[in-house]
């Protein structure tokens, strides 16, 4: 008996020493990739979709075809007014760096079909809208137009003033509005930063995002994070909001994260009188998303980027019937290319529709009808205000892409809240209840293209950071 007890005690001692030695042995330091991406996996909050499914779907099935579509004439030319005054303050410091400048198109560079179209999508429609615009300039509907055309004019005017719009649209008929070739004015790091950039994001977060009155911590991630307590970290207060207000913050945070990914991926690495070299700046990416450097919030921001991806993806799946209508064209005047591009567009949309884990937007505004409508209006007005803030951005290239991406997201929200109108559209002929302007279409797909590019770039940064400590 004593011999057995002695054997057992010796065995337990050996196990204890083995466990202790393993505990004391120092662990290898985390890689930079682990610090940025270890939490960016699995299921997203308020969603049934996981990050890995999005990565696989976007990077290998959607991204290449979407980029090809966005390089076409219909989607590369965007009309924008970059000279609209800031409606909130007057002391705007204009960025003097050459990379902040936007080069507008010369008149002969834009296809005639695009220049003549604002609302409609066919040659017949373009001729019609020109007549309508002339009638508006005369201050009344021209009686020489057919009864159907007069009705269309009134309906389109009503559409423009619709309360379903989530963005304040540019006055593209203004002499200050110009066409910009998005391929020649890519979104990338321009050096625009400091107090002016901080002010823009601070107004967006602090004055337009929803948050409990009891929370004193600034929402703006650019604000100083010193002295934050555990109770005030990102999700502890966010979880106290209703799903719609949580979603609003995640959309803005996701848009901010996406923009920061673009700036880090297309960073000016070398600038000489001979050439400029643009590429991935790993250090810049770490400063914005490293879990340690951002006190745990960087990975959360990246997850919000995926949330934004799901929202815009779902909007595109909802609007398929609008683009399937036989009288819809991506009209530029080149019939062969227009037909090919519509075919590619529908292929992309049907691919998007096949995505297995779409976001369920039915949880939005699903409570008491009166309260739901009130909340929806608050949601719309907050986002509309953010679209106006884009006119206060001091860097013109940043302003261009800020206006485009907020209009694109606003169009996605408009689609999500117009499901019944889309379902009731006629199979052909004018659609009076639901319309998308060419501006909305171009911004919708280019904005989603930016989010899709961000998701693809995360794969690139993950690979670049694998061996960085």
PDB file of N, CA and C in Angstrom, residues 243-332:
ATOM      1  N   UNK A 243     -31.454  48.116 -32.458  1.00  0.00           N
ATOM      2  CA  UNK A 243     -30.713  47.552 -33.586  1.00  0.00           C
ATOM      3  C   UNK A 243     -30.511  48.579 -34.695  1.00  0.00           C
ATOM      4  N   UNK A 244     -31.489  49.468 -34.921  1.00  0.00           N
ATOM      5  CA  UNK A 244     -31.359  50.461 -35.987  1.00  0.00           C
ATOM      6  C   UNK A 244     -30.253  51.469 -35.692  1.00  0.00           C
ATOM      7  N   UNK A 245     -30.171  51.934 -34.443  1.00  0.00           N
ATOM      8  CA  UNK A 245     -29.142  52.908 -34.079  1.00  0.00           C
ATOM      9  C   UNK A 245     -27.762  52.258 -34.037  1.00  0.00           C
ATOM     10  N   UNK A 246     -27.713  51.003 -33.613  1.00  0.00           N
ATOM     11  CA  UNK A 246     -26.437  50.279 -33.687  1.00  0.00           C
ATOM     12  C   UNK A 246     -25.988  50.174 -35.139  1.00  0.00           C
ATOM     13  N   UNK A 247     -26.949  49.837 -36.005  1.00  0.00           N
ATOM     14  CA  UNK A 247     -26.628  49.680 -37.419  1.00  0.00           C
ATOM     15  C   UNK A 247     -26.119  50.997 -38.014  1.00  0.00           C
ATOM     16  N   UNK A 248     -26.710  52.114 -37.634  1.00  0.00           N
ATOM     17  CA  UNK A 248     -26.289  53.409 -38.162  1.00  0.00           C
ATOM     18  C   UNK A 248     -24.817  53.659 -37.832  1.00  0.00           C
ATOM     19  N   UNK A 249     -24.454  53.433 -36.564  1.00  0.00           N
ATOM     20  CA  UNK A 249     -23.057  53.649 -36.179  1.00  0.00           C
ATOM     21  C   UNK A 249     -22.134  52.701 -36.935  1.00  0.00           C
ATOM     22  N   UNK A 250     -22.544  51.446 -37.068  1.00  0.00           N
ATOM     23  CA  UNK A 250     -21.692  50.471 -37.753  1.00  0.00           C
ATOM     24  C   UNK A 250     -21.501  50.830 -39.220  1.00  0.00           C
ATOM     25  N   UNK A 251     -22.527  51.391 -39.843  1.00  0.00           N
ATOM     26  CA  UNK A 251     -22.394  51.810 -41.234  1.00  0.00           C
ATOM     27  C   UNK A 251     -21.367  52.928 -41.371  1.00  0.00           C
ATOM     28  N   UNK A 252     -21.450  53.922 -40.492  1.00  0.00           N
ATOM     29  CA  UNK A 252     -20.498  55.042 -40.552  1.00  0.00           C
ATOM     30  C   UNK A 252     -19.091  54.566 -40.211  1.00  0.00           C
ATOM     31  N   UNK A 253     -18.975  53.748 -39.174  1.00  0.00           N
ATOM     32  CA  UNK A 253     -17.673  53.204 -38.796  1.00  0.00           C
ATOM     33  C   UNK A 253     -17.107  52.341 -39.924  1.00  0.00           C
ATOM     34  N   UNK A 254     -17.970  51.547 -40.570  1.00  0.00           N
ATOM     35  CA  UNK A 254     -17.514  50.710 -41.676  1.00  0.00           C
ATOM     36  C   UNK A 254     -17.052  51.524 -42.858  1.00  0.00           C
ATOM     37  N   UNK A 255     -17.769  52.611 -43.156  1.00  0.00           N
ATOM     38  CA  UNK A 255     -17.355  53.497 -44.244  1.00  0.00           C
ATOM     39  C   UNK A 255     -16.014  54.143 -43.927  1.00  0.00           C
ATOM     40  N   UNK A 256     -15.849  54.591 -42.684  1.00  0.00           N
ATOM     41  CA  UNK A 256     -14.593  55.192 -42.244  1.00  0.00           C
ATOM     42  C   UNK A 256     -13.457  54.177 -42.363  1.00  0.00           C
ATOM     43  N   UNK A 257     -13.710  52.949 -41.930  1.00  0.00           N
ATOM     44  CA  UNK A 257     -12.691  51.898 -42.006  1.00  0.00           C
ATOM     45  C   UNK A 257     -12.315  51.608 -43.454  1.00  0.00           C
ATOM     46  N   UNK A 258     -13.311  51.542 -44.318  1.00  0.00           N
ATOM     47  CA  UNK A 258     -13.047  51.260 -45.725  1.00  0.00           C
ATOM     48  C   UNK A 258     -12.160  52.339 -46.341  1.00  0.00           C
ATOM     49  N   UNK A 259     -12.488  53.597 -46.051  1.00  0.00           N
ATOM     50  CA  UNK A 259     -11.675  54.701 -46.571  1.00  0.00           C
ATOM     51  C   UNK A 259     -10.235  54.583 -46.068  1.00  0.00           C
ATOM     52  N   UNK A 260     -10.059  54.242 -44.802  1.00  0.00           N
ATOM     53  CA  UNK A 260      -8.716  54.098 -44.252  1.00  0.00           C
ATOM     54  C   UNK A 260      -7.954  52.930 -44.872  1.00  0.00           C
ATOM     55  N   UNK A 261      -8.662  51.872 -45.237  1.00  0.00           N
ATOM     56  CA  UNK A 261      -8.020  50.755 -45.934  1.00  0.00           C
ATOM     57  C   UNK A 261      -7.520  51.218 -47.298  1.00  0.00           C
ATOM     58  N   UNK A 262      -8.349  51.984 -48.021  1.00  0.00           N
ATOM     59  CA  UNK A 262      -7.937  52.493 -49.334  1.00  0.00           C
ATOM     60  C   UNK A 262      -6.691  53.369 -49.212  1.00  0.00           C
ATOM     61  N   UNK A 263      -6.688  54.259 -48.210  1.00  0.00           N
ATOM     62  CA  UNK A 263      -5.561  55.176 -48.044  1.00  0.00           C
ATOM     63  C   UNK A 263      -4.283  54.429 -47.702  1.00  0.00           C
ATOM     64  N   UNK A 264      -4.407  53.343 -46.948  1.00  0.00           N
ATOM     65  CA  UNK A 264      -3.240  52.544 -46.579  1.00  0.00           C
ATOM     66  C   UNK A 264      -2.753  51.689 -47.747  1.00  0.00           C
ATOM     67  N   UNK A 265      -3.672  51.270 -48.604  1.00  0.00           N
ATOM     68  CA  UNK A 265      -3.323  50.397 -49.724  1.00  0.00           C
ATOM     69  C   UNK A 265      -2.764  51.176 -50.910  1.00  0.00           C
ATOM     70  N   UNK A 266      -3.167  52.450 -51.036  1.00  0.00           N
ATOM     71  CA  UNK A 266      -2.647  53.279 -52.128  1.00  0.00           C
ATOM     72  C   UNK A 266      -1.982  54.498 -51.508  1.00  0.00           C
ATOM     73  N   UNK A 267      -0.848  54.233 -50.878  1.00  0.00           N
ATOM     74  CA  UNK A 267      -0.107  55.249 -50.137  1.00  0.00           C
ATOM     75  C   UNK A 267       1.075  55.710 -50.985  1.00  0.00           C
ATOM     76  N   UNK A 268       1.402  56.992 -50.875  1.00  0.00           N
ATOM     77  CA  UNK A 268       2.530  57.530 -51.630  1.00  0.00           C
ATOM     78  C   UNK A 268       3.826  57.109 -50.946  1.00  0.00           C
ATOM     79  N   UNK A 269       4.465  56.087 -51.491  1.00  0.00           N
ATOM     80  CA  UNK A 269       5.683  55.532 -50.890  1.00  0.00           C
ATOM     81  C   UNK A 269       6.931  56.287 -51.316  1.00  0.00           C
ATOM     82  N   UNK A 270       6.908  56.842 -52.503  1.00  0.00           N
ATOM     83  CA  UNK A 270       8.079  57.581 -52.999  1.00  0.00           C
ATOM     84  C   UNK A 270       7.606  58.695 -53.916  1.00  0.00           C
ATOM     85  N   UNK A 271       8.143  59.888 -53.699  1.00  0.00           N
ATOM     86  CA  UNK A 271       7.730  61.057 -54.485  1.00  0.00           C
ATOM     87  C   UNK A 271       8.972  61.813 -54.916  1.00  0.00           C
ATOM     88  N   UNK A 272       9.321  61.674 -56.186  1.00  0.00           N
ATOM     89  CA  UNK A 272      10.479  62.385 -56.731  1.00  0.00           C
ATOM     90  C   UNK A 272      10.027  63.165 -57.959  1.00  0.00           C
ATOM     91  N   UNK A 273      10.923  63.976 -58.479  1.00  0.00           N
ATOM     92  CA  UNK A 273      10.581  64.752 -59.666  1.00  0.00           C
ATOM     93  C   UNK A 273      10.423  63.856 -60.889  1.00  0.00           C
ATOM     94  N   UNK A 274      10.940  62.618 -60.797  1.00  0.00           N
ATOM     95  CA  UNK A 274      10.809  61.681 -61.906  1.00  0.00           C
ATOM     96  C   UNK A 274       9.496  60.902 -61.863  1.00  0.00           C
ATOM     97  N   UNK A 275       9.098  60.447 -60.662  1.00  0.00           N
ATOM     98  CA  UNK A 275       7.914  59.597 -60.577  1.00  0.00           C
ATOM     99  C   UNK A 275       7.340  59.577 -59.160  1.00  0.00           C
ATOM    100  N   UNK A 276       6.111  59.111 -59.086  1.00  0.00           N
ATOM    101  CA  UNK A 276       5.464  58.826 -57.812  1.00  0.00           C
ATOM    102  C   UNK A 276       5.184  57.330 -57.751  1.00  0.00           C
ATOM    103  N   UNK A 277       5.511  56.720 -56.619  1.00  0.00           N
ATOM    104  CA  UNK A 277       5.274  55.290 -56.439  1.00  0.00           C
ATOM    105  C   UNK A 277       4.250  55.096 -55.333  1.00  0.00           C
ATOM    106  N   UNK A 278       3.162  54.411 -55.678  1.00  0.00           N
ATOM    107  CA  UNK A 278       2.063  54.168 -54.739  1.00  0.00           C
ATOM    108  C   UNK A 278       2.022  52.689 -54.389  1.00  0.00           C
ATOM    109  N   UNK A 279       1.687  52.386 -53.153  1.00  0.00           N
ATOM    110  CA  UNK A 279       1.620  50.983 -52.757  1.00  0.00           C
ATOM    111  C   UNK A 279       1.105  50.824 -51.341  1.00  0.00           C
ATOM    112  N   UNK A 280       1.247  49.609 -50.812  1.00  0.00           N
ATOM    113  CA  UNK A 280       0.735  49.277 -49.486  1.00  0.00           C
ATOM    114  C   UNK A 280       1.668  49.802 -48.394  1.00  0.00           C
ATOM    115  N   UNK A 281       1.126  50.557 -47.479  1.00  0.00           N
ATOM    116  CA  UNK A 281       1.881  51.058 -46.331  1.00  0.00           C
ATOM    117  C   UNK A 281       1.417  50.274 -45.103  1.00  0.00           C
ATOM    118  N   UNK A 282       2.232  49.286 -44.734  1.00  0.00           N
ATOM    119  CA  UNK A 282       1.874  48.386 -43.635  1.00  0.00           C
ATOM    120  C   UNK A 282       1.811  49.140 -42.308  1.00  0.00           C
ATOM    121  N   UNK A 283       2.736  50.059 -42.095  1.00  0.00           N
ATOM    122  CA  UNK A 283       2.760  50.826 -40.843  1.00  0.00           C
ATOM    123  C   UNK A 283       1.501  51.668 -40.689  1.00  0.00           C
ATOM    124  N   UNK A 284       1.079  52.312 -41.768  1.00  0.00           N
ATOM    125  CA  UNK A 284      -0.136  53.116 -41.741  1.00  0.00           C
ATOM    126  C   UNK A 284      -1.350  52.244 -41.408  1.00  0.00           C
ATOM    127  N   UNK A 285      -1.414  51.060 -41.992  1.00  0.00           N
ATOM    128  CA  UNK A 285      -2.513  50.143 -41.728  1.00  0.00           C
ATOM    129  C   UNK A 285      -2.526  49.734 -40.253  1.00  0.00           C
ATOM    130  N   UNK A 286      -1.351  49.432 -39.705  1.00  0.00           N
ATOM    131  CA  UNK A 286      -1.269  49.037 -38.302  1.00  0.00           C
ATOM    132  C   UNK A 286      -1.741  50.154 -37.376  1.00  0.00           C
ATOM    133  N   UNK A 287      -1.347  51.382 -37.666  1.00  0.00           N
ATOM    134  CA  UNK A 287      -1.748  52.501 -36.815  1.00  0.00           C
ATOM    135  C   UNK A 287      -3.261  52.664 -36.758  1.00  0.00           C
ATOM    136  N   UNK A 288      -3.943  52.254 -37.818  1.00  0.00           N
ATOM    137  CA  UNK A 288      -5.381  52.421 -37.880  1.00  0.00           C
ATOM    138  C   UNK A 288      -6.154  51.200 -37.382  1.00  0.00           C
ATOM    139  N   UNK A 289      -5.519  49.995 -37.439  1.00  0.00           N
ATOM    140  CA  UNK A 289      -6.286  48.781 -37.159  1.00  0.00           C
ATOM    141  C   UNK A 289      -5.622  47.789 -36.209  1.00  0.00           C
ATOM    142  N   UNK A 290      -4.385  48.008 -35.808  1.00  0.00           N
ATOM    143  CA  UNK A 290      -3.731  47.082 -34.887  1.00  0.00           C
ATOM    144  C   UNK A 290      -4.479  47.053 -33.556  1.00  0.00           C
ATOM    145  N   UNK A 291      -4.743  45.852 -33.043  1.00  0.00           N
ATOM    146  CA  UNK A 291      -5.525  45.724 -31.816  1.00  0.00           C
ATOM    147  C   UNK A 291      -4.896  46.406 -30.623  1.00  0.00           C
ATOM    148  N   UNK A 292      -3.569  46.360 -30.518  1.00  0.00           N
ATOM    149  CA  UNK A 292      -2.874  46.977 -29.384  1.00  0.00           C
ATOM    150  C   UNK A 292      -2.806  48.491 -29.551  1.00  0.00           C
ATOM    151  N   UNK A 293      -2.421  48.938 -30.745  1.00  0.00           N
ATOM    152  CA  UNK A 293      -2.261  50.375 -30.979  1.00  0.00           C
ATOM    153  C   UNK A 293      -3.587  51.123 -30.890  1.00  0.00           C
ATOM    154  N   UNK A 294      -4.691  50.448 -31.149  1.00  0.00           N
ATOM    155  CA  UNK A 294      -6.013  51.096 -31.108  1.00  0.00           C
ATOM    156  C   UNK A 294      -6.814  50.674 -29.883  1.00  0.00           C
ATOM    157  N   UNK A 295      -6.137  50.051 -28.915  1.00  0.00           N
ATOM    158  CA  UNK A 295      -6.793  49.597 -27.681  1.00  0.00           C
ATOM    159  C   UNK A 295      -8.002  48.706 -27.973  1.00  0.00           C
ATOM    160  N   UNK A 296      -7.817  47.803 -28.932  1.00  0.00           N
ATOM    161  CA  UNK A 296      -8.826  46.803 -29.216  1.00  0.00           C
ATOM    162  C   UNK A 296      -9.893  47.209 -30.204  1.00  0.00           C
ATOM    163  N   UNK A 297      -9.893  48.481 -30.646  1.00  0.00           N
ATOM    164  CA  UNK A 297     -10.982  48.937 -31.505  1.00  0.00           C
ATOM    165  C   UNK A 297     -10.722  48.727 -32.990  1.00  0.00           C
ATOM    166  N   UNK A 298      -9.454  48.632 -33.396  1.00  0.00           N
ATOM    167  CA  UNK A 298      -9.146  48.452 -34.816  1.00  0.00           C
ATOM    168  C   UNK A 298      -9.853  47.262 -35.432  1.00  0.00           C
ATOM    169  N   UNK A 299      -9.745  46.062 -34.819  1.00  0.00           N
ATOM    170  CA  UNK A 299     -10.459  44.905 -35.367  1.00  0.00           C
ATOM    171  C   UNK A 299     -11.963  45.102 -35.410  1.00  0.00           C
ATOM    172  N   UNK A 300     -12.514  45.817 -34.443  1.00  0.00           N
ATOM    173  CA  UNK A 300     -13.953  46.096 -34.465  1.00  0.00           C
ATOM    174  C   UNK A 300     -14.323  46.938 -35.678  1.00  0.00           C
ATOM    175  N   UNK A 301     -13.478  47.897 -35.995  1.00  0.00           N
ATOM    176  CA  UNK A 301     -13.735  48.741 -37.166  1.00  0.00           C
ATOM    177  C   UNK A 301     -13.759  47.901 -38.441  1.00  0.00           C
ATOM    178  N   UNK A 302     -12.853  46.926 -38.509  1.00  0.00           N
ATOM    179  CA  UNK A 302     -12.819  46.061 -39.685  1.00  0.00           C
ATOM    180  C   UNK A 302     -14.079  45.201 -39.767  1.00  0.00           C
ATOM    181  N   UNK A 303     -14.588  44.765 -38.633  1.00  0.00           N
ATOM    182  CA  UNK A 303     -15.833  43.990 -38.650  1.00  0.00           C
ATOM    183  C   UNK A 303     -17.003  44.869 -39.098  1.00  0.00           C
ATOM    184  N   UNK A 304     -16.948  46.152 -38.762  1.00  0.00           N
ATOM    185  CA  UNK A 304     -17.990  47.061 -39.232  1.00  0.00           C
ATOM    186  C   UNK A 304     -17.920  47.259 -40.746  1.00  0.00           C
ATOM    187  N   UNK A 305     -16.725  47.156 -41.307  1.00  0.00           N
ATOM    188  CA  UNK A 305     -16.569  47.217 -42.754  1.00  0.00           C
ATOM    189  C   UNK A 305     -17.328  46.054 -43.395  1.00  0.00           C
ATOM    190  N   UNK A 306     -17.221  44.870 -42.800  1.00  0.00           N
ATOM    191  CA  UNK A 306     -17.949  43.709 -43.315  1.00  0.00           C
ATOM    192  C   UNK A 306     -19.456  43.897 -43.163  1.00  0.00           C
ATOM    193  N   UNK A 307     -19.870  44.533 -42.077  1.00  0.00           N
ATOM    194  CA  UNK A 307     -21.293  44.823 -41.878  1.00  0.00           C
ATOM    195  C   UNK A 307     -21.802  45.735 -42.990  1.00  0.00           C
ATOM    196  N   UNK A 308     -21.040  46.776 -43.310  1.00  0.00           N
ATOM    197  CA  UNK A 308     -21.396  47.679 -44.401  1.00  0.00           C
ATOM    198  C   UNK A 308     -21.478  46.914 -45.715  1.00  0.00           C
ATOM    199  N   UNK A 309     -20.555  46.004 -45.938  1.00  0.00           N
ATOM    200  CA  UNK A 309     -20.559  45.174 -47.150  1.00  0.00           C
ATOM    201  C   UNK A 309     -21.886  44.430 -47.271  1.00  0.00           C
ATOM    202  N   UNK A 310     -22.331  43.822 -46.175  1.00  0.00           N
ATOM    203  CA  UNK A 310     -23.574  43.055 -46.198  1.00  0.00           C
ATOM    204  C   UNK A 310     -24.784  43.926 -46.493  1.00  0.00           C
ATOM    205  N   UNK A 311     -24.799  45.135 -45.939  1.00  0.00           N
ATOM    206  CA  UNK A 311     -25.930  46.042 -46.171  1.00  0.00           C
ATOM    207  C   UNK A 311     -26.012  46.417 -47.651  1.00  0.00           C
ATOM    208  N   UNK A 312     -24.895  46.808 -48.251  1.00  0.00           N
ATOM    209  CA  UNK A 312     -24.917  47.211 -49.652  1.00  0.00           C
ATOM    210  C   UNK A 312     -25.158  46.008 -50.555  1.00  0.00           C
ATOM    211  N   UNK A 313     -24.642  44.849 -50.173  1.00  0.00           N
ATOM    212  CA  UNK A 313     -24.881  43.627 -50.940  1.00  0.00           C
ATOM    213  C   UNK A 313     -26.373  43.299 -50.971  1.00  0.00           C
ATOM    214  N   UNK A 314     -27.032  43.421 -49.814  1.00  0.00           N
ATOM    215  CA  UNK A 314     -28.460  43.117 -49.755  1.00  0.00           C
ATOM    216  C   UNK A 314     -29.264  44.105 -50.608  1.00  0.00           C
ATOM    217  N   UNK A 315     -28.896  45.373 -50.594  1.00  0.00           N
ATOM    218  CA  UNK A 315     -29.592  46.366 -51.413  1.00  0.00           C
ATOM    219  C   UNK A 315     -29.499  45.999 -52.900  1.00  0.00           C
ATOM    220  N   UNK A 316     -28.326  45.583 -53.339  1.00  0.00           N
ATOM    221  CA  UNK A 316     -28.151  45.201 -54.739  1.00  0.00           C
ATOM    222  C   UNK A 316     -28.991  43.985 -55.092  1.00  0.00           C
ATOM    223  N   UNK A 317     -29.125  43.060 -54.160  1.00  0.00           N
ATOM    224  CA  UNK A 317     -29.958  41.881 -54.430  1.00  0.00           C
ATOM    225  C   UNK A 317     -31.433  42.259 -54.527  1.00  0.00           C
ATOM    226  N   UNK A 318     -31.837  43.301 -53.804  1.00  0.00           N
ATOM    227  CA  UNK A 318     -33.234  43.729 -53.797  1.00  0.00           C
ATOM    228  C   UNK A 318     -33.631  44.473 -55.073  1.00  0.00           C
ATOM    229  N   UNK A 319     -32.673  45.137 -55.688  1.00  0.00           N
ATOM    230  CA  UNK A 319     -32.997  46.027 -56.805  1.00  0.00           C
ATOM    231  C   UNK A 319     -32.870  45.339 -58.158  1.00  0.00           C
ATOM    232  N   UNK A 320     -32.629  44.030 -58.168  1.00  0.00           N
ATOM    233  CA  UNK A 320     -32.470  43.291 -59.420  1.00  0.00           C
ATOM    234  C   UNK A 320     -33.638  43.514 -60.388  1.00  0.00           C
ATOM    235  N   UNK A 321     -34.910  43.467 -59.942  1.00  0.00           N
ATOM    236  CA  UNK A 321     -36.021  43.658 -60.894  1.00  0.00           C
ATOM    237  C   UNK A 321     -35.972  44.981 -61.643  1.00  0.00           C
ATOM    238  N   UNK A 322     -35.449  46.018 -61.018  1.00  0.00           N
ATOM    239  CA  UNK A 322     -35.361  47.321 -61.679  1.00  0.00           C
ATOM    240  C   UNK A 322     -34.442  47.247 -62.895  1.00  0.00           C
ATOM    241  N   UNK A 323     -33.302  46.556 -62.740  1.00  0.00           N
ATOM    242  CA  UNK A 323     -32.328  46.476 -63.828  1.00  0.00           C
ATOM    243  C   UNK A 323     -32.686  45.402 -64.857  1.00  0.00           C
ATOM    244  N   UNK A 324     -33.554  44.470 -64.496  1.00  0.00           N
ATOM    245  CA  UNK A 324     -33.960  43.407 -65.421  1.00  0.00           C
ATOM    246  C   UNK A 324     -34.982  43.890 -66.443  1.00  0.00           C
ATOM    247  N   UNK A 325     -35.600  45.012 -66.212  1.00  0.00           N
ATOM    248  CA  UNK A 325     -36.644  45.496 -67.113  1.00  0.00           C
ATOM    249  C   UNK A 325     -36.066  45.713 -68.516  1.00  0.00           C
ATOM    250  N   UNK A 326     -36.782  45.287 -69.548  1.00  0.00           N
ATOM    251  CA  UNK A 326     -36.225  45.323 -70.909  1.00  0.00           C
ATOM    252  C   UNK A 326     -35.901  46.729 -71.409  1.00  0.00           C
ATOM    253  N   UNK A 327     -36.582  47.762 -70.886  1.00  0.00           N
ATOM    254  CA  UNK A 327     -36.307  49.118 -71.377  1.00  0.00           C
ATOM    255  C   UNK A 327     -35.177  49.802 -70.620  1.00  0.00           C
ATOM    256  N   UNK A 328     -34.567  49.081 -69.667  1.00  0.00           N
ATOM    257  CA  UNK A 328     -33.423  49.669 -68.978  1.00  0.00           C
ATOM    258  C   UNK A 328     -32.150  49.405 -69.770  1.00  0.00           C
ATOM    259  N   UNK A 329     -31.356  50.445 -69.983  1.00  0.00           N
ATOM    260  CA  UNK A 329     -30.056  50.308 -70.634  1.00  0.00           C
ATOM    261  C   UNK A 329     -29.017  51.109 -69.870  1.00  0.00           C
ATOM    262  N   UNK A 330     -27.783  50.635 -69.926  1.00  0.00           N
ATOM    263  CA  UNK A 330     -26.653  51.445 -69.450  1.00  0.00           C
ATOM    264  C   UNK A 330     -26.239  52.311 -70.637  1.00  0.00           C
ATOM    265  N   UNK A 331     -27.016  53.333 -70.903  1.00  0.00           N
ATOM    266  CA  UNK A 331     -26.921  54.043 -72.185  1.00  0.00           C
ATOM    267  C   UNK A 331     -25.733  54.991 -72.236  1.00  0.00           C
ATOM    268  N   UNK A 332     -24.848  54.738 -73.225  1.00  0.00           N
ATOM    269  CA  UNK A 332     -23.749  55.655 -73.506  1.00  0.00           C
ATOM    270  C   UNK A 332     -23.766  56.098 -74.971  1.00  0.00           C
TER     271      UNK A 332
END
